[in-house]
Every structure is written in C-alpha cells, then in structure tokens.
Amino acid sequence: MEDKGLSFADQSLSLNSAEDAKTIVSAIEKCPCLVFFNLQGNTLGIDAAKEIGHALAKHGSHLKHALWQDMFTGRLKSEIPIVLEHLSAGLLKANVRLSELDLSNNAFGPIGMQGLVKLLNSPVCYELQTLRLMNNGLGIGGAKMLAKALIDNYHASTKAGTPFKLKVLVAGRNRLENEGIIALSKFFSLVKTMEEITIPQNGIYCKGILALSQSLLHNPNLKVLDVQDNLLTVLGAEALANVLPKLKNLKHLNIADCLIKSKGALAIAEALNVHESLENLDVSFNEINGESGIILTKALCDKINLKEYNINGNRFGIETIDIISNTLKESNKDKTLGSFSGDEGECSSDEEDNDENAEESSRTIDSEDCDISTSYTDETADLMKDMAVGEVKLVKNSTDIVNFEILVDQLMDIAGHYQNSNDKDTLDKCFELYKTAYTNATKELKFVDLTNLLLVKHGLIKSEDKSFQLRKDVGRCLEVLKVAVENKNVIPEPSRCILSFMLKKKYSFQ
C-alpha cells in the first residue's frame, strides 16, 4: 500500500478555499493508482473539500484506505458534516469500495456523525473491513447513530449481494457508556465477523459489558479485545470469562483498570486454562490480591505464544512478586512480564474480607438491576442466557424516578451549605438521605439508576439532556460525596466503588 497512493500526513496544511486545495487536487490527478489517501494532521474546510471531492470522483476509483485522522482542527462542528458529504459524493461518483476508514481524533461528536452516517449507509462502505473512530466525542447519541448506520449498512449490502463484513472497530475515548455499547453490541451480534473491538475509556459499567459479552458469542474469530479503563467489576469479568473459551483465536486481551478485583481475576484465570492462542494479557491496576495473581500467572505458563503480560498496579507485595516472577521463569516466560513499579503492596486480611463482602454484594445487586435470574451452580452462564439487553433510562414519568431525583436534589440542597470537616450537622443529614435513597433503590431494583443520577448531578459523567446545568454549589456537594464515599457505612460498596473510581478520575485531571 505504501507506494500506491498519496500522503499529506502531518503537514499542518490549512485547506480553506478551492485555491488552497490545488496542490492536493493536482497530486490526485497525477496519481495513476490512488489506493490510499492520507490527510492526517491537516485541517479541511468546506470549499477545499468540495474541490478534493471532485478530483476523487474522476481519479479515485481505486481508493481503499481513507486515512483522515485529525482533519478538523479549528473547524466549526457544523462544517464537518458538509465536508464529509463533499468527500463522500466524490467517492460515490468514482464507485469506490473502501476497506479502511480512519476518522480518529476528530472531535465531531453527534453532529459530525450526520455526515458519517450518510457515508456508512452508501455502497462506498459495503466492503468496509476496518473502521477507526478513536476519540471522536460521540457520546451515547452518536454511538446509537453509529450502531444504526452499521446495521442499516449490513441489511443494504446483504440485499445488494455483498454482505457487510466489518472486522475491526476502534472506538475508544468516546463516552459510549452502557447505552452506546449495548446499541453497538446488537450490530456485533448481527455481523458475526468481528476480529478486533477496541473500546477503552468509555464509561461502560457492568450492564454494558454483559451485553458486549453476549455479542462476542456470535464472533468466534475475535482476535483483539480492549476494554481498558471501563468498570467491569467482578460480574463483568465473570461474564467475559464465560465467553473466552469460545474465542479460540483471541490473541490480545486488555482488561486493565477495570476493577475486576480478585474474584474477577480468578474467573479469567479459569477461562484461560483452555485458551491456547493468547499473546498479550493486561490485567494491571485491578485490585487483585496475591493469591489470585499467582493463580492467574500459572494459567499462562502453557501459553506458547505469550509475548506480553502486564499485572502491575495490583496488591501483591514483594513476596508475591517474587513468586510470580519465578513461576514465569520456570516456564521460560519471564521476559513477557512487565514492570511492578505501580504495585500497591500486599493488602491486610481486613481489606481482603471487605473486598470479598463487597464483591458478593456487587454480584447480588448488579444481578437484580440487570433483571437476571441466576442459579447457584452456574451464575455467569445464566447471566448470559437470561440477560435482558435493553436500555437503562431514567423515565421522567415514573413516580419512583421522580422521587429519586427529588431526594438527590434535597440532599444536594443540604450539601450545598457544607463548610468543612467540622460541619457534622450537614454531613449527618446528607448521610441519612444517602442511606434512604439507596435503601429504596435496592428494594425497587433501581440501584444503578440512582448511582448514574448521582454521577450526572455531580458532574462526574455528562448528561445527555442538553438543557441540564450543574448547580453553582456543586463543588461543596462533591466534597460531601467524597466524605460519604470514604465512610464505609453510608453508601453500599458497589456504588462506592463506582463513585470513588469517577471521583479519582475527576481530581486526577485537575
């Protein structure tokens, strides 16, 4: 591909007018076989895109790889759909059939998706195999638009006699959240050809991972799965572990920073005992204890293709680290092991007990929230079988949800007067309201709804309601929330884990 196309990568060209586009248009006209076209690191406006589109219409019939990352710096979001439409029009006229489309690092959000949807729904993308949308700010709305476009493409291309066979989807750092990945999972289940799914840092919780796991059962050729920095928890790890033996071609698994904890690691270890093709495993920063870390490591000793193993940032201590290192050394796999620079040290027996109780509590409450019936003998199998893959929404007409919203607003009204750690009266009132809210939420199976509501109201995740505005006193409310999270007797552990996780992220970027 390297000698059959054009690259203007990282030239920082500001292409505004038709005149600005002349150099690129001339290069397209002179290129005898335009297989790839790389515009990465330039900025493209409407008039220039129109001229480039005309050139592609006449000379772009061989194009397979549209590499258009970081192409809209300094552009209005309203310009982006029009630019994409001009380029798409040229591709359509040239009867192009793309195999790769990369629009990563273009923060076009749901508005930009309008232009992309038209391209994805056209014959240009009937043979698309690789779609890269890393860091596009899609949000839940954009993710749903993307999922619908991919599903529509599948049906249209099948009707045309060339069924859509997407293999690679990269969509990290897009705020997909549960609703977004649930929508995309429906496409994965339909297409059945996925080989790589890379979706790190998307605010996906257990329910979204359950939907994703179910869809993976329909994609046995999957080779790469990256869900780093989403909140799997133990339940999500178990659901994923149930799928792993079916993914016999899986080579790269990244579940780092997913709070799978010790029991989640054990579930993954058991699944990998029958998994032969693994090359890379990343389980770093998951609060895994020494015993589980050793068991997981032993499960990798017979993996003849193992190249990289990252188990850094867990709770091992020096003695466990030595055992892990020696275990791998005995099987000639010590060179696969990464650094232990972020190890948190061996946790105490009290911390172990708290973790076990928290994980058990998380399993029970998450199962109830997902409307799942489980059995004692095979909880995860039943999860996969009976899971309701629907959308979790806060229905404003529901009396229960309105009560939760009123309760949270009352809580934040009080928290807004918080002064400092000596303000015991304010803290006590807030703690009682937190306890009341979670008691009712647990009874009514609205546990995750309440947690999501707290995250939105405190500005820890973005609201899909465009009219929503954060309170002016949200800073004081956050201080109260932090104290409540640190107090183990106020908020149930599963929610504390999520809230603590999101609070740490917020303050680590300030």
XYZ file of C-alpha atoms in Angstrom:
510
model
C 0.000 0.000 0.000
C 2.900 2.365 0.734
C 3.781 3.046 -2.905
C 0.211 3.255 -4.239
C -1.347 6.462 -3.049
C -0.846 9.898 -1.558
C 0.130 11.071 1.892
C -0.038 14.631 3.137
C 0.218 13.454 6.738
C 1.118 15.979 9.437
C 1.904 18.849 7.080
C -0.361 21.218 9.058
C -1.990 22.466 5.867
C -4.901 24.861 6.325
C -7.158 23.990 3.414
C -9.966 26.534 3.301
C -10.606 27.618 -0.286
C -10.582 25.906 -3.663
C -7.248 27.632 -4.290
C -5.803 26.089 -1.126
C -6.779 22.638 -2.395
C -4.990 22.937 -5.751
C -1.814 21.147 -4.633
C -3.775 18.148 -3.405
C -6.113 18.123 -6.411
C -3.130 18.175 -8.762
C -1.485 15.295 -6.904
C -4.696 13.225 -7.139
C -4.946 13.896 -10.873
C -1.362 12.731 -11.404
C -1.607 9.617 -9.218
C -2.092 6.577 -11.506
C -3.435 4.294 -8.752
C -4.811 6.020 -5.668
C -5.143 3.096 -3.246
C -4.600 5.135 -0.062
C -5.224 8.809 0.669
C -3.798 10.205 3.911
C -4.854 13.680 5.060
C -3.952 13.221 8.736
C -2.872 16.293 10.662
C -4.243 18.918 8.283
C -7.413 20.994 8.581
C -10.036 20.781 5.846
C -12.788 23.328 5.143
C -15.939 23.129 3.022
C -14.723 24.752 -0.214
C -11.461 22.833 -0.274
C -13.303 19.561 0.455
C -15.617 20.222 -2.484
C -12.674 20.521 -4.894
C -10.977 17.426 -3.473
C -14.268 15.550 -3.794
C -14.473 16.476 -7.492
C -10.922 15.181 -8.011
C -11.720 11.912 -6.234
C -14.807 11.484 -8.424
C -12.599 11.482 -11.534
C -9.445 9.757 -10.287
C -10.285 7.900 -7.067
C -11.840 4.657 -8.278
C -9.027 2.505 -6.795
C -9.212 4.048 -3.311
C -9.319 1.506 -0.470
C -7.824 3.337 2.521
C -9.223 6.734 3.574
C -6.901 7.886 6.371
C -8.482 11.082 7.613
C -7.443 11.383 11.268
C -7.142 14.762 12.983
C -8.552 16.603 9.991
C -10.854 19.212 11.503
C -8.733 21.223 13.934
C -10.204 24.703 14.326
C -13.347 23.869 12.343
C -16.914 24.528 13.420
C -18.841 21.362 14.162
C -21.451 22.474 11.624
C -18.787 22.389 8.876
C -17.808 18.767 9.465
C -20.918 17.004 8.073
C -20.726 19.124 4.922
C -17.005 18.343 4.437
C -17.711 14.632 4.817
C -20.609 14.881 2.380
C -18.385 16.502 -0.282
C -15.752 13.798 0.103
C -18.430 11.087 0.132
C -20.011 12.444 -3.044
C -16.681 12.097 -4.823
C -16.242 8.535 -3.605
C -19.767 7.622 -4.706
C -19.260 9.002 -8.223
C -15.994 7.076 -8.525
C -17.773 3.883 -7.412
C -15.205 3.456 -4.616
C -15.361 0.465 -2.256
C -13.377 1.336 0.865
C -11.775 -1.349 3.012
C -10.497 1.073 5.702
C -11.835 4.361 7.060
C -9.978 6.189 9.829
C -11.517 9.349 11.279
C -9.854 9.179 14.686
C -9.054 12.275 16.745
C -11.722 14.367 15.067
C -13.911 15.708 17.870
C -17.017 15.989 15.731
C -19.476 14.419 18.202
C -23.065 13.521 17.240
C -23.219 16.446 14.773
C -20.325 15.082 12.724
C -21.945 11.660 12.799
C -24.638 13.032 10.483
C -22.124 13.238 7.650
C -20.528 9.928 8.560
C -23.902 8.139 8.668
C -24.544 9.070 5.034
C -21.141 7.672 4.061
C -21.616 4.456 6.061
C -25.051 3.922 4.507
C -23.712 4.224 0.976
C -22.257 1.486 -1.267
C -18.836 3.063 -0.628
C -18.765 1.197 2.701
C -20.362 -2.109 1.662
C -16.926 -3.765 1.722
C -15.514 -1.827 4.696
C -13.420 -4.028 6.979
C -11.761 -1.509 9.316
C -13.432 1.487 10.970
C -11.361 3.614 13.353
C -13.164 6.248 15.415
C -10.852 6.822 18.383
C -11.550 9.974 20.402
C -14.423 11.438 18.388
C -16.629 12.546 21.291
C -19.567 10.509 20.030
C -21.426 10.212 23.322
C -24.444 7.958 23.714
C -26.343 9.736 20.943
C -23.503 9.417 18.448
C -22.948 5.779 19.397
C -26.589 4.960 18.708
C -26.390 6.730 15.352
C -23.255 4.742 14.518
C -24.866 1.435 15.515
C -27.948 2.117 13.410
C -25.820 3.128 10.412
C -23.780 -0.086 10.659
C -26.917 -2.214 10.981
C -28.548 -0.435 8.027
C -25.348 -0.959 6.018
C -25.457 -4.670 6.795
C -29.030 -5.047 5.571
C -28.494 -2.896 2.453
C -25.233 -4.607 1.473
C -26.755 -8.047 2.026
C -29.669 -7.122 -0.206
C -27.149 -5.955 -2.829
C -25.388 -9.346 -2.693
C -22.239 -8.164 -0.895
C -22.874 -8.658 2.853
C -21.088 -6.197 5.132
C -18.167 -7.946 6.879
C -16.637 -5.427 9.247
C -13.658 -6.884 11.104
C -12.181 -4.008 13.115
C -13.908 -1.325 15.172
C -11.797 1.093 17.216
C -13.980 3.471 19.237
C -12.114 4.351 22.437
C -12.498 7.582 24.415
C -15.984 8.302 23.061
C -18.210 8.302 26.183
C -20.209 5.385 24.791
C -21.394 4.370 28.282
C -23.805 1.462 28.739
C -26.427 2.573 26.227
C -23.853 3.143 23.499
C -22.142 -0.238 23.807
C -25.497 -2.023 24.111
C -26.514 -0.471 20.779
C -23.211 -1.456 19.138
C -23.433 -4.970 20.596
C -26.599 -5.518 18.593
C -24.562 -4.853 15.455
C -21.767 -7.197 16.601
C -24.328 -9.967 17.093
C -25.709 -9.326 13.616
C -22.474 -9.069 11.596
C -20.636 -12.023 13.228
C -17.297 -11.121 11.564
C -15.549 -9.005 14.218
C -11.840 -9.618 14.739
C -10.956 -6.529 16.803
C -13.058 -4.488 19.235
C -11.117 -1.687 20.916
C -13.237 0.465 23.248
C -11.103 1.778 26.171
C -12.142 4.697 28.398
C -15.842 4.805 27.589
C -17.574 4.865 30.983
C -19.036 1.404 30.412
C -20.322 -0.387 33.512
C -21.304 -3.981 34.179
C -24.586 -3.945 32.226
C -22.844 -2.773 29.064
C -20.134 -5.421 29.464
C -22.808 -8.102 29.809
C -24.354 -7.032 26.503
C -20.935 -6.932 24.851
C -20.072 -10.384 26.207
C -23.249 -11.846 24.801
C -22.485 -10.387 21.363
C -18.981 -11.911 21.409
C -20.512 -15.380 21.376
C -21.506 -14.606 17.772
C -17.968 -13.539 16.816
C -15.716 -16.588 17.276
C -12.942 -15.098 15.115
C -12.256 -12.226 17.529
C -8.503 -11.657 17.933
C -8.286 -8.382 19.874
C -10.482 -7.207 22.754
C -9.552 -3.992 24.584
C -11.959 -2.738 27.257
C -9.326 -0.987 29.367
C -10.463 1.641 31.872
C -14.138 0.688 31.938
C -15.897 -0.569 35.048
C -16.320 -4.323 34.534
C -16.369 -5.264 38.244
C -16.472 -8.937 39.246
C -19.740 -9.621 37.457
C -18.474 -8.242 34.158
C -15.251 -10.240 34.479
C -17.242 -13.420 35.063
C -19.457 -12.732 32.042
C -16.373 -12.160 29.918
C -14.717 -15.299 31.313
C -17.735 -17.297 30.236
C -17.134 -16.180 26.647
C -13.340 -16.534 26.464
C -13.213 -20.305 25.796
C -15.399 -19.715 22.723
C -12.913 -17.148 21.361
C -10.207 -19.598 20.373
C -8.452 -17.079 18.101
C -8.131 -14.353 20.748
C -4.568 -13.021 20.889
C -4.798 -9.713 22.765
C -6.922 -9.122 25.878
C -6.731 -5.798 27.722
C -8.864 -5.532 30.866
C -6.561 -3.139 32.747
C -8.021 -0.664 35.242
C -11.450 -2.338 35.188
C -11.893 -3.092 38.916
C -12.277 -6.843 38.331
C -10.672 -7.488 41.733
C -9.502 -10.891 42.983
C -12.581 -12.957 42.165
C -12.783 -11.489 38.685
C -9.130 -12.413 38.134
C -9.847 -15.993 39.243
C -12.690 -16.234 36.727
C -10.407 -15.007 33.946
C -7.661 -17.443 35.042
C -10.024 -20.404 34.862
C -11.201 -19.379 31.384
C -7.612 -19.043 30.143
C -6.745 -22.590 31.221
C -8.308 -23.816 27.978
C -7.184 -20.860 25.871
C -4.213 -21.542 23.612
C -3.688 -18.581 21.281
C -3.149 -15.722 23.754
C -0.189 -13.426 23.054
C -0.863 -10.359 25.241
C -2.713 -10.028 28.539
C -3.069 -6.808 30.528
C -4.788 -7.029 33.933
C -2.947 -4.146 35.582
C -4.487 -1.874 38.245
C -7.408 -4.136 39.171
C -7.002 -4.517 42.963
C -6.052 -8.191 42.572
C -4.602 -9.882 45.670
C -1.502 -12.085 45.784
C -3.247 -15.453 45.742
C -5.350 -14.611 42.702
C -2.352 -13.060 40.942
C -0.362 -16.282 41.353
C -3.240 -18.440 40.091
C -3.707 -16.170 37.078
C 0.024 -16.322 36.330
C 0.069 -20.131 36.487
C -2.766 -20.221 33.961
C -0.436 -18.531 31.456
C 2.542 -20.844 31.806
C 1.440 -23.160 28.996
C 0.699 -20.355 26.525
C 3.390 -20.952 23.914
C 2.611 -17.700 22.061
C 2.638 -15.396 25.092
C 4.651 -12.216 24.426
C 3.489 -9.631 26.980
C 1.943 -9.983 30.436
C 1.139 -6.848 32.462
C -0.052 -7.425 36.029
C 1.359 -4.206 37.507
C -0.511 -1.975 39.948
C -2.231 -4.685 41.987
C -1.969 -5.733 45.658
C 0.903 -8.194 45.764
C 3.883 -7.140 47.847
C 7.479 -8.282 47.406
C 6.943 -11.951 48.266
C 4.123 -12.448 45.751
C 6.036 -10.549 43.067
C 8.957 -12.955 43.534
C 6.645 -15.972 43.237
C 5.059 -14.609 40.053
C 8.470 -13.832 38.539
C 9.860 -17.277 39.412
C 6.749 -19.040 38.128
C 7.175 -17.422 34.742
C 10.920 -18.000 34.779
C 10.407 -21.740 35.292
C 8.296 -21.855 32.131
C 10.736 -19.627 30.190
C 8.248 -16.770 30.076
C 9.939 -14.303 32.423
C 10.711 -11.967 29.503
C 6.972 -11.475 28.930
C 6.494 -9.894 32.355
C 6.120 -6.144 32.655
C 7.176 -3.832 35.481
C 5.807 -3.914 39.041
C 6.536 -0.237 39.658
C 2.912 0.542 40.488
C 2.300 -2.346 42.879
C 0.166 -1.256 45.853
C 1.664 -3.743 48.275
C 0.089 -6.697 50.000
C -3.324 -5.866 51.475
C -4.248 -6.780 55.020
C -6.645 -9.574 55.960
C -9.270 -6.960 56.908
C -9.036 -5.431 53.447
C -9.403 -8.915 51.953
C -12.563 -9.535 53.960
C -14.010 -6.178 52.936
C -13.222 -6.873 49.288
C -14.878 -10.293 49.422
C -18.008 -8.879 51.049
C -18.099 -6.030 48.538
C -17.729 -8.368 45.589
C -20.527 -10.605 46.872
C -22.758 -7.593 47.434
C -21.917 -6.260 43.971
C -22.843 -9.569 42.392
C -26.269 -9.644 44.073
C -27.260 -6.052 43.392
C -25.931 -5.947 39.820
C -27.823 -9.150 39.025
C -31.052 -7.660 40.325
C -30.555 -4.471 38.347
C -29.962 -6.328 35.108
C -33.206 -8.293 35.592
C -31.329 -11.558 35.561
C -32.365 -14.848 37.138
C -29.338 -16.782 38.353
C -28.634 -20.239 39.754
C -26.219 -21.201 42.494
C -24.324 -23.624 40.278
C -23.670 -21.501 37.212
C -24.392 -17.843 37.806
C -22.490 -16.457 34.836
C -23.968 -18.929 32.357
C -27.464 -17.870 33.432
C -26.432 -14.235 33.141
C -25.507 -14.785 29.528
C -28.675 -16.765 28.840
C -31.352 -14.689 30.525
C -29.901 -11.203 30.373
C -32.276 -8.525 29.141
C -30.238 -6.441 26.711
C -32.259 -3.267 26.889
C -31.575 0.336 27.676
C -31.446 1.663 31.222
C -33.214 5.000 31.213
C -34.398 7.409 33.863
C -38.042 7.692 32.887
C -39.216 11.087 33.995
C -42.864 9.990 34.149
C -42.017 7.257 36.634
C -43.002 8.114 40.193
C -40.029 6.159 41.542
C -37.500 8.025 39.447
C -39.044 11.400 40.225
C -38.794 10.553 43.922
C -35.103 9.720 43.493
C -34.496 12.977 41.669
C -36.292 14.929 44.396
C -34.347 13.065 47.067
C -30.998 13.759 45.381
C -31.924 17.415 44.888
C -32.850 17.708 48.566
C -29.577 16.064 49.519
C -27.602 18.474 47.348
C -29.552 21.452 48.727
C -28.233 20.499 52.148
C -24.750 19.581 50.884
C -24.526 22.997 49.227
C -24.219 24.558 52.685
C -21.285 22.324 53.695
C -18.384 24.298 55.176
C -15.634 21.901 56.273
C -14.952 18.594 58.005
C -16.199 20.049 61.306
C -19.677 20.616 59.849
C -21.044 17.419 61.397
C -24.696 18.506 61.270
C -24.672 18.881 57.465
C -22.823 15.599 56.987
C -25.239 13.670 59.230
C -28.285 14.980 57.348
C -26.714 14.114 53.979
C -25.654 10.663 55.151
C -29.228 9.872 56.239
C -30.556 10.915 52.838
C -27.921 8.799 51.053
C -28.940 5.788 53.160
C -32.647 6.386 52.499
C -32.086 6.732 48.762
C -30.020 3.551 48.459
C -32.361 1.530 50.672
C -35.277 2.397 48.382
C -33.199 1.988 45.225
C -32.123 -1.515 46.228
C -35.698 -2.564 47.043
C -37.016 -1.213 43.747
C -34.125 -2.553 41.628
C -33.059 0.987 40.700
C -29.593 0.773 42.191
C -27.660 1.647 39.025
C -30.197 4.315 38.065
C -29.567 6.078 41.376
C -25.793 5.789 41.018
C -25.942 7.199 37.468
C -28.179 10.018 38.704
C -25.601 10.944 41.353
C -22.821 10.858 38.771
C -24.735 13.178 36.436
C -25.889 15.602 39.134
C -22.325 15.909 40.469
C -20.825 16.430 37.016
C -18.865 13.162 37.054
C -20.411 11.984 33.791
C -22.025 14.035 31.054
C -25.799 14.317 30.920
C -27.474 13.533 27.600
C -30.067 16.186 28.462
C -28.700 19.276 26.705
C -30.722 21.569 28.979
C -29.146 20.155 32.134
C -26.929 22.545 34.073
C -24.739 21.835 37.071
C -25.544 23.584 40.319
C -23.372 26.529 41.287
C -22.657 24.834 44.621
C -21.680 21.502 43.039
C -18.149 21.876 44.467
C -19.457 21.641 48.022
C -21.732 18.760 47.027
C -18.702 16.927 45.668
C -16.884 17.427 48.960
C -19.797 15.822 50.823
C -19.918 12.991 48.304
C -16.202 12.347 48.806
C -16.685 12.116 52.569
C -19.683 9.807 52.116
C -17.675 7.536 49.811
C -14.823 7.371 52.311
C -17.270 6.406 55.075
C -17.965 2.687 54.585
C -21.338 2.834 56.393
C -23.155 5.333 54.168
C -23.192 4.162 50.534
C -23.278 0.442 49.549
C -19.935 -0.899 48.378
C -20.793 -1.497 44.688
C -21.815 2.131 44.311
C -18.909 3.320 46.451
C -16.516 1.593 44.033
C -18.055 3.365 41.054
C -18.297 6.764 42.723
C -14.770 6.506 44.110
C -13.472 5.494 40.670
C -15.097 8.511 38.989
C -14.070 10.943 41.749
C -10.439 9.860 41.416
C -10.622 10.388 37.646
C -12.086 13.864 38.056
C -9.493 15.057 40.546
C -6.561 13.388 38.772
C -7.161 15.638 35.745
C -7.318 18.864 37.747
